[in-house]
Short mmCIF file of C-alpha atoms in Angstrom, two decimals:
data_model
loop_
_atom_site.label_atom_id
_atom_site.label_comp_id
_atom_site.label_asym_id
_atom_site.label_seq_id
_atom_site.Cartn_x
_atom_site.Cartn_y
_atom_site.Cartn_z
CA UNK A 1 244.31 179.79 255.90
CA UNK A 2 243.62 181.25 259.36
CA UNK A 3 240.56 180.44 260.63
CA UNK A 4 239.80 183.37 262.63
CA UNK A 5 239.33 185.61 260.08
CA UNK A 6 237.61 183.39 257.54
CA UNK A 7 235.21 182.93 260.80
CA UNK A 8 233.58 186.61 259.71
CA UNK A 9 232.11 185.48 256.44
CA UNK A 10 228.45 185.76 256.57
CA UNK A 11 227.24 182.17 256.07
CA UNK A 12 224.93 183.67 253.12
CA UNK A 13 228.26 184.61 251.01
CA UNK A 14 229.50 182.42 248.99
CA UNK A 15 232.84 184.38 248.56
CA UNK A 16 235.84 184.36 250.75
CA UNK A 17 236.32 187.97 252.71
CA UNK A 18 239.81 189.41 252.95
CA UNK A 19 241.05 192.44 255.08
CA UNK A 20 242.98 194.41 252.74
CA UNK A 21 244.62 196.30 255.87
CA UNK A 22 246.17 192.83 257.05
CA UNK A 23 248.95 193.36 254.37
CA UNK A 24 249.99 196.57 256.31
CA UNK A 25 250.71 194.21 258.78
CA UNK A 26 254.07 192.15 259.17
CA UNK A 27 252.05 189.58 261.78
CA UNK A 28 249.58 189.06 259.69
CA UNK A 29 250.66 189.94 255.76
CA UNK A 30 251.82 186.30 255.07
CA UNK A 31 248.14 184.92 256.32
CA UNK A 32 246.10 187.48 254.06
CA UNK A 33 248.44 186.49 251.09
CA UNK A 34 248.17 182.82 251.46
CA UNK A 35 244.16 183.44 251.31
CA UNK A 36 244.09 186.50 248.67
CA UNK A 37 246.13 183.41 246.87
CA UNK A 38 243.77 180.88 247.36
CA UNK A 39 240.82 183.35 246.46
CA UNK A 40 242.12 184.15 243.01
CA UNK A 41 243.23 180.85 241.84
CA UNK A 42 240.20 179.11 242.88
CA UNK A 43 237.26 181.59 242.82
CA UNK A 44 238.00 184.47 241.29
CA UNK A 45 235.79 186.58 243.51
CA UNK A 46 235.91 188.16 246.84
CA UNK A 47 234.89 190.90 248.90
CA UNK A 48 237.31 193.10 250.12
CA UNK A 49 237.29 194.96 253.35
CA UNK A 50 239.80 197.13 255.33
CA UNK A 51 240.47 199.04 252.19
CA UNK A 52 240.73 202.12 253.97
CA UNK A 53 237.57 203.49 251.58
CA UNK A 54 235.37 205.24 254.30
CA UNK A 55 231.43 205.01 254.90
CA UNK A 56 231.00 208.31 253.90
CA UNK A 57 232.97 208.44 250.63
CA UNK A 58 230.70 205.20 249.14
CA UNK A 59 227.45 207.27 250.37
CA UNK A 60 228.15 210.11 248.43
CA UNK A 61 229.07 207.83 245.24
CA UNK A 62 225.64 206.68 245.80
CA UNK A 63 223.90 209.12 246.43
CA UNK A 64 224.94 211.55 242.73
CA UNK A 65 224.68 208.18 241.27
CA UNK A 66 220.55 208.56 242.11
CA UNK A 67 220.37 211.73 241.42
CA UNK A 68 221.59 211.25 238.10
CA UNK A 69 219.30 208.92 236.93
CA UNK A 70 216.01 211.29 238.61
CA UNK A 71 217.36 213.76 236.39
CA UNK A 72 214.98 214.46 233.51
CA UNK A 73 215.46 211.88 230.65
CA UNK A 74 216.28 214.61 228.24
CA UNK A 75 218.92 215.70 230.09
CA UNK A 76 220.23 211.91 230.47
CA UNK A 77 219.75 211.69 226.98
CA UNK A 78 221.78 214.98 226.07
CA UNK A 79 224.76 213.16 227.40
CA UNK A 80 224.25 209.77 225.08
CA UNK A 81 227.71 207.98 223.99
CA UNK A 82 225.93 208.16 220.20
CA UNK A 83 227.34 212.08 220.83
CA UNK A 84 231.21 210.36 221.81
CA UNK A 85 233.54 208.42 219.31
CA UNK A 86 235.53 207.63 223.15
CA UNK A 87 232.13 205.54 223.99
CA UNK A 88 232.04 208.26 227.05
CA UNK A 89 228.29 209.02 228.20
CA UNK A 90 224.65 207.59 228.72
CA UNK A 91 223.32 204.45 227.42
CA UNK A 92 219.64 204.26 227.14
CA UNK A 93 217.62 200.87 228.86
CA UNK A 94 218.52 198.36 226.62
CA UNK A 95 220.73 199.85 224.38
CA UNK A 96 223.75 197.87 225.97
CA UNK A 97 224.44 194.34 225.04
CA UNK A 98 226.07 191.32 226.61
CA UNK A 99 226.51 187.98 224.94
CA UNK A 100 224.32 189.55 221.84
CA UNK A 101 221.51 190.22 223.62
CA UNK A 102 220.05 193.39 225.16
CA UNK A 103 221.03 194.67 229.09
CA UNK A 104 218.28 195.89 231.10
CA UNK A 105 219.56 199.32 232.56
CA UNK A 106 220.88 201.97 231.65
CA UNK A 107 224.36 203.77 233.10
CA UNK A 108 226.72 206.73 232.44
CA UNK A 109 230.02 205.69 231.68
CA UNK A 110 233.08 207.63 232.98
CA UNK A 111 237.20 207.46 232.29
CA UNK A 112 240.05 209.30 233.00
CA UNK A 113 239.41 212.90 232.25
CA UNK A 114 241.70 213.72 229.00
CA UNK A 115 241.55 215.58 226.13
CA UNK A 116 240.45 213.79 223.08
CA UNK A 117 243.99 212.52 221.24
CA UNK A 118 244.79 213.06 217.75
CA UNK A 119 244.21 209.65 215.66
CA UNK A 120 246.56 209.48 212.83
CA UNK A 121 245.39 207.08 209.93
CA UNK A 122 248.50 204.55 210.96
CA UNK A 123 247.63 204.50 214.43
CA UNK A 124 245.99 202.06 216.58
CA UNK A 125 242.41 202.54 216.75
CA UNK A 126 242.24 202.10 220.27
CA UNK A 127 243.58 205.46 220.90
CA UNK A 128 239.49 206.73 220.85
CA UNK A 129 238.76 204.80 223.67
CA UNK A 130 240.68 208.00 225.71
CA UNK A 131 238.79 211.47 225.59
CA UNK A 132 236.87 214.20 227.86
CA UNK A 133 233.97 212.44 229.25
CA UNK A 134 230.06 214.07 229.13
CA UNK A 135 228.77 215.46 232.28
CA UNK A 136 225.18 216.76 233.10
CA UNK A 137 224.84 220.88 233.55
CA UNK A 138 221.69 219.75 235.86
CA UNK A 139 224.09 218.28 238.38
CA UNK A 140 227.27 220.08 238.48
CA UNK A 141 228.99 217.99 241.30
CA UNK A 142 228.84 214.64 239.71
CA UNK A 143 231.88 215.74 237.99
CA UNK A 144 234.36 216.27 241.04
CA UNK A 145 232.61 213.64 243.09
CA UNK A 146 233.25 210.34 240.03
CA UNK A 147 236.65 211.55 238.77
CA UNK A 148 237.63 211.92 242.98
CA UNK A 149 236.19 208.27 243.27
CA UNK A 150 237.77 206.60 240.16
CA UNK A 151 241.35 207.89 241.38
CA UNK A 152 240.51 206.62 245.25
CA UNK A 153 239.55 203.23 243.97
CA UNK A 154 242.75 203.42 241.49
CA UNK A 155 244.88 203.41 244.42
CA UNK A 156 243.32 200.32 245.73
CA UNK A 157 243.07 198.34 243.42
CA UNK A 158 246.95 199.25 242.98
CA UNK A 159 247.48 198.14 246.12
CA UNK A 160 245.07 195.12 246.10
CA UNK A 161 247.79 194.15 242.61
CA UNK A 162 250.70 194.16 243.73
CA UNK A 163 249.87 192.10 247.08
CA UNK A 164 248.27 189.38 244.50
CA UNK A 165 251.45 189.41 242.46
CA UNK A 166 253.28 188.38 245.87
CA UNK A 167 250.64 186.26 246.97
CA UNK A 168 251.81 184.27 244.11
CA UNK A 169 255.32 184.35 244.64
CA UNK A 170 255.90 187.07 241.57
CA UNK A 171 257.52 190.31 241.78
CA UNK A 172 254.63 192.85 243.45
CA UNK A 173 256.09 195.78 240.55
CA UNK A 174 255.62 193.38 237.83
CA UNK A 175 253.25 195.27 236.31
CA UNK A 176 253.68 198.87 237.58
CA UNK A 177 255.10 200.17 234.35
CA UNK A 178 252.08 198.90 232.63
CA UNK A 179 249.72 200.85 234.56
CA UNK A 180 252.17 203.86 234.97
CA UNK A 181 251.45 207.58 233.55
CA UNK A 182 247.94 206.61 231.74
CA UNK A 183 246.37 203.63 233.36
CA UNK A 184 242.58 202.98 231.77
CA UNK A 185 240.67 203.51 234.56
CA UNK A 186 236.69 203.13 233.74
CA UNK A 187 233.40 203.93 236.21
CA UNK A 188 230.27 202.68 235.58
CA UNK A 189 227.18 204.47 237.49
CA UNK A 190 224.58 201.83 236.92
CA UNK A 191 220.20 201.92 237.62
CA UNK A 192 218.54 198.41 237.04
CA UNK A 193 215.19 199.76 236.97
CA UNK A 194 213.52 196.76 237.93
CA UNK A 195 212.25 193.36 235.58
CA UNK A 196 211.98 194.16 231.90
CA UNK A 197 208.51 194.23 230.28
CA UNK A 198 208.88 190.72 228.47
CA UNK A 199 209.83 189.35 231.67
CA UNK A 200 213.61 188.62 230.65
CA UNK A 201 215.66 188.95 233.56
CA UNK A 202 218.74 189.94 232.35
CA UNK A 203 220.20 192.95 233.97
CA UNK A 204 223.50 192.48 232.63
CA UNK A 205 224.31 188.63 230.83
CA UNK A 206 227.18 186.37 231.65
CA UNK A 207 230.27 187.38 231.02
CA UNK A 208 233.87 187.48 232.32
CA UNK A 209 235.17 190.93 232.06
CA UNK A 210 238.48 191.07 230.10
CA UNK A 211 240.78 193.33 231.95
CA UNK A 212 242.75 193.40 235.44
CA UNK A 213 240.64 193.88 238.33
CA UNK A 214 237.26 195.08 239.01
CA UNK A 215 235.82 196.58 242.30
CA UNK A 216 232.16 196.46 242.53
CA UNK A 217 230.19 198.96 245.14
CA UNK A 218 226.36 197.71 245.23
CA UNK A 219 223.50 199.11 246.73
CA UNK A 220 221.42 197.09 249.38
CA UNK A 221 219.22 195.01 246.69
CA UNK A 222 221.33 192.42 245.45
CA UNK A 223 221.11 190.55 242.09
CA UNK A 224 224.81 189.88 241.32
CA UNK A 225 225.19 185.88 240.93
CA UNK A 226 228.66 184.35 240.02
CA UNK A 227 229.79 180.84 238.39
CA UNK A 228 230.79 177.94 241.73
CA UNK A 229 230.73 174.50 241.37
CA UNK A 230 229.10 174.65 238.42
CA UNK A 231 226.01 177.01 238.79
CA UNK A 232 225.33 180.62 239.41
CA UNK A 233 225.01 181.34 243.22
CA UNK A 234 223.59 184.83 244.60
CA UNK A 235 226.55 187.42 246.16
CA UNK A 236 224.58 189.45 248.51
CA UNK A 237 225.28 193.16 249.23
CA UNK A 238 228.06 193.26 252.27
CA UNK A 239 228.26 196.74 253.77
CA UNK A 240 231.18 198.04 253.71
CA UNK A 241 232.63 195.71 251.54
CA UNK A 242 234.18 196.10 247.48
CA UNK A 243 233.39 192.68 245.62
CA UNK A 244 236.39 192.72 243.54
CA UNK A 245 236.84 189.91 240.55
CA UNK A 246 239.50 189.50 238.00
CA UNK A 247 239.47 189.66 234.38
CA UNK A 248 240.96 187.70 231.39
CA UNK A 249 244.06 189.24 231.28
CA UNK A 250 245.21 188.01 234.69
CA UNK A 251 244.36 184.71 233.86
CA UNK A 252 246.07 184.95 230.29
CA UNK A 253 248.71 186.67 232.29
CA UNK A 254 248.96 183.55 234.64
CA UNK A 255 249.12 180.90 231.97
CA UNK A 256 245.62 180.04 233.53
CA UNK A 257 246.82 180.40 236.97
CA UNK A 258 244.88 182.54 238.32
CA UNK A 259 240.61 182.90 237.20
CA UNK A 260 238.47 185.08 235.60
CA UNK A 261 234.96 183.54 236.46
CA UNK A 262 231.55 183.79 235.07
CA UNK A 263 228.56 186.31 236.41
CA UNK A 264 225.49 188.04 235.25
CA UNK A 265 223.21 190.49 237.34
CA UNK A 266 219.45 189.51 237.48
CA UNK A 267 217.07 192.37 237.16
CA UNK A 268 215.20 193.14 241.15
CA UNK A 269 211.56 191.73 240.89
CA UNK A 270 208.93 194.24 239.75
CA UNK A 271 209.64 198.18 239.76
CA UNK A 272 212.34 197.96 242.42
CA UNK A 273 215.49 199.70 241.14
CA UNK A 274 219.15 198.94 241.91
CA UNK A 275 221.83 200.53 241.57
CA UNK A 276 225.61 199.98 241.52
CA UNK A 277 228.92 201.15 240.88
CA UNK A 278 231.49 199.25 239.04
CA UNK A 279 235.34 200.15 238.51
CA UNK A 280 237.68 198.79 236.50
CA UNK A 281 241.30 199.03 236.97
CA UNK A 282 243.49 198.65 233.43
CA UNK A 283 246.52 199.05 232.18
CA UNK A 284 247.83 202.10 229.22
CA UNK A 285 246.00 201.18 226.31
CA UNK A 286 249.62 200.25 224.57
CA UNK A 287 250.82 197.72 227.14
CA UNK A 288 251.66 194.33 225.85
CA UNK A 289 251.02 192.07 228.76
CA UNK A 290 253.61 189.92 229.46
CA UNK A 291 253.55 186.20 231.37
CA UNK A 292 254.29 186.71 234.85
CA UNK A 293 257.67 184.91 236.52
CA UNK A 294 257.28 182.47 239.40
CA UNK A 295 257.22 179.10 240.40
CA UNK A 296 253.55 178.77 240.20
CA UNK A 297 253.72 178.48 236.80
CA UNK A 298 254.89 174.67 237.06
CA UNK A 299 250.76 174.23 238.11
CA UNK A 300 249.61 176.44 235.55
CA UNK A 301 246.58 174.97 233.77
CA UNK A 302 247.41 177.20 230.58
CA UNK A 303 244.61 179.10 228.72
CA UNK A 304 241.68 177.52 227.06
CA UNK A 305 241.06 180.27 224.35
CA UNK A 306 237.58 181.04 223.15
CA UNK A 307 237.43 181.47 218.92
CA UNK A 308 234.54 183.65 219.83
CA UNK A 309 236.31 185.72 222.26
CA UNK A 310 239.99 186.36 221.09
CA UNK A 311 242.32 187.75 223.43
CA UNK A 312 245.09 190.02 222.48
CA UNK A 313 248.37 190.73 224.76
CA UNK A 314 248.29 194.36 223.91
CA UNK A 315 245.41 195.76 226.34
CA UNK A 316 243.62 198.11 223.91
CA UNK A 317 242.94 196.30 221.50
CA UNK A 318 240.51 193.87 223.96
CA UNK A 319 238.98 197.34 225.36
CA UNK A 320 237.91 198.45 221.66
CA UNK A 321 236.66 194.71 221.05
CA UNK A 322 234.34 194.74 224.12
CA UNK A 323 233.12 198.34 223.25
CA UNK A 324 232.30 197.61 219.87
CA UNK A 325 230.73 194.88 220.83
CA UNK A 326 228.62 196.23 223.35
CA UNK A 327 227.75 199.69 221.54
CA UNK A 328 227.49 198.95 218.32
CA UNK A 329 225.53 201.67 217.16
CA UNK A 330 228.21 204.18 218.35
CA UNK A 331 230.68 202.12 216.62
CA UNK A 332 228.73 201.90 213.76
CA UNK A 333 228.01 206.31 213.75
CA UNK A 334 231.88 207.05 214.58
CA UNK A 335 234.05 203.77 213.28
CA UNK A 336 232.50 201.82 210.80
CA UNK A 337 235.02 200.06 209.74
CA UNK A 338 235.58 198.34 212.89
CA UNK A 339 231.93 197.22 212.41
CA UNK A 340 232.19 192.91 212.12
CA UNK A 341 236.48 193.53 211.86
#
């Protein structure tokens, strides 16, 4: 690794910091893969700078993110996912769970923008997890403003993919035909509204999230905490900065290779709220994912599968687990029989 771009991590982080406009670079491309390398197979976190996302732009994403949660509850509520067999919409405080056990905040979520498909009774049930999304007639903008920002951060994490692939020796396109025509792209906007009235902390529970790659905008207040060496360690708020982490599929992708790791939001002390922005970049509900060529394989760990958590190599079928498990009451009011599948 170069040390004089290492030397800008804040001694409070306790993830590495990569320059996503290095790889742009021929001087300095090889340098930023050898560390983007080293990130993902050993941590499984980082923030990402240089990724040509401007001030501005994360501003605004904040700022309709608050001013959809000070709209009036009923009009939060007229948008709830119970109204959406594509699990599209609002989820109420603690009406989310994670690990069996109830999330303290309540979000909108958001995916590609697409009419709602015709489910045949031989077809994969994962086809409902595409659909139009539910948007609030109080706040008209929200709208143009999260469907802009889900395809902005689309193109970087598409970027920020095919640089890992050759950080690892493996073809960058590998997966390019996975992700081509309908990638599942999925926005979170997120309000932790501060501790929970039984004191419980949990703003969102441990987990690994089961996809590709996630890029994580958070407001100034902190309370993400990831798995190192063994314990959960606090990831500050970096302006400027994405934290990005990968999901299970890489690492099932990898043989083990590369890591999916651990990490749970506490809930902000008190009444303070936080709020965030997570995005998740996936592949077309129908790809099979495939083991990626390379040498590296020959120090692949392999994959320590969970009985609990099965992993399938067709990527909708893990997006319809984690919904139903999450939302079971919309499962329950539009697909019962997926109910305990």
């Amino acid at each position: 690794m170069t040390s004089a771009h290492l030397s800008t991590v804040p001694p409070t982080s306790p993830l590495p910091v990569l320059d996503l406009s290095r790889a742009d670079d021929p001087e300095q491309r090889a340098a930023f893969r050898e560390e983007l390398h080293v990130a993902a197979r050993d941590t499984g976190f980082l923030h990402l700078t240089g990724h040509g996302v401007s001030a501005a732009e994360t501003a605004r994403i904040l700022e309709v993110t608050r001013a959809f949660f000070a709209l009036p509850e009923a009009d939060r509520l007229a948008l709830s996912n119970l109204n959406s067999p594509h699990f599209r919409g609002y989820t109420r405080v603690g009406h989310e769970l994670t690990g069996g056990a109830s999330d303290w905040r309540d979000q909108l979520d958001v995916g590609a923008e697409r009419p709602a498909p015709q489910v045949g009774p031989g077809d994969p049930a994962y086809l409902w997890l595409e659909g139009p999304n539910q948007w609030p007639a109080a706040l008209p903008e929200l709208k143009e403003v999260v469907l802009g920002w889900q395809e902005r951060l689309a193109a970087v994490a598409h970027k920020l993919l095919r640089e890992l692939l050759a950080s690892i020796g493996a073809p960058p396109d590998f997966f390019d035909a996975a992700f081509a025509d309908r990638p599942h792209l999925h926005t979170k906007l997120v309000r932790y509204p501060g501790s929970a009235p039984t004191g419980a902390d949990q703003g969102v529970g441990a987990h690994k999230d089961y996809g590709f790659l996630t890029l994580l905008l958070q407001d100034s207040v902190g309370g993400l905490q990831v798995v190192r060496d063994g314990g959960f360690v606090d990831v500050p708020p970096m302006p400027g900065a994405f934290v990005v982490n990968l999901g299970e599929l890489l690492e099932i992708a990898t043989e083990g290779y590369l890591k999916a790791t651990d990490h749970r939001v506490v809930s902000p002390p008190g009444a303070v709220e936080r709020y965030s922005v997570p995005f998740f970049y996936n592949p077309r509900l129908d790809a099979v994912i495939e083991t990626v060529p390379g040498a590296y394989l020959a120090h692949a760990p392999g994959v320590l599968h969970d009985a609990n958590n099965p992993l399938h190599a067709e990527y909708g079928r893990n997006e319809l687990k984690g919904y139903v498990r999450a939302h079971p009451a919309v499962a329950e009011r539009w697909h019962p029989e997926l109910v305990d599948a």
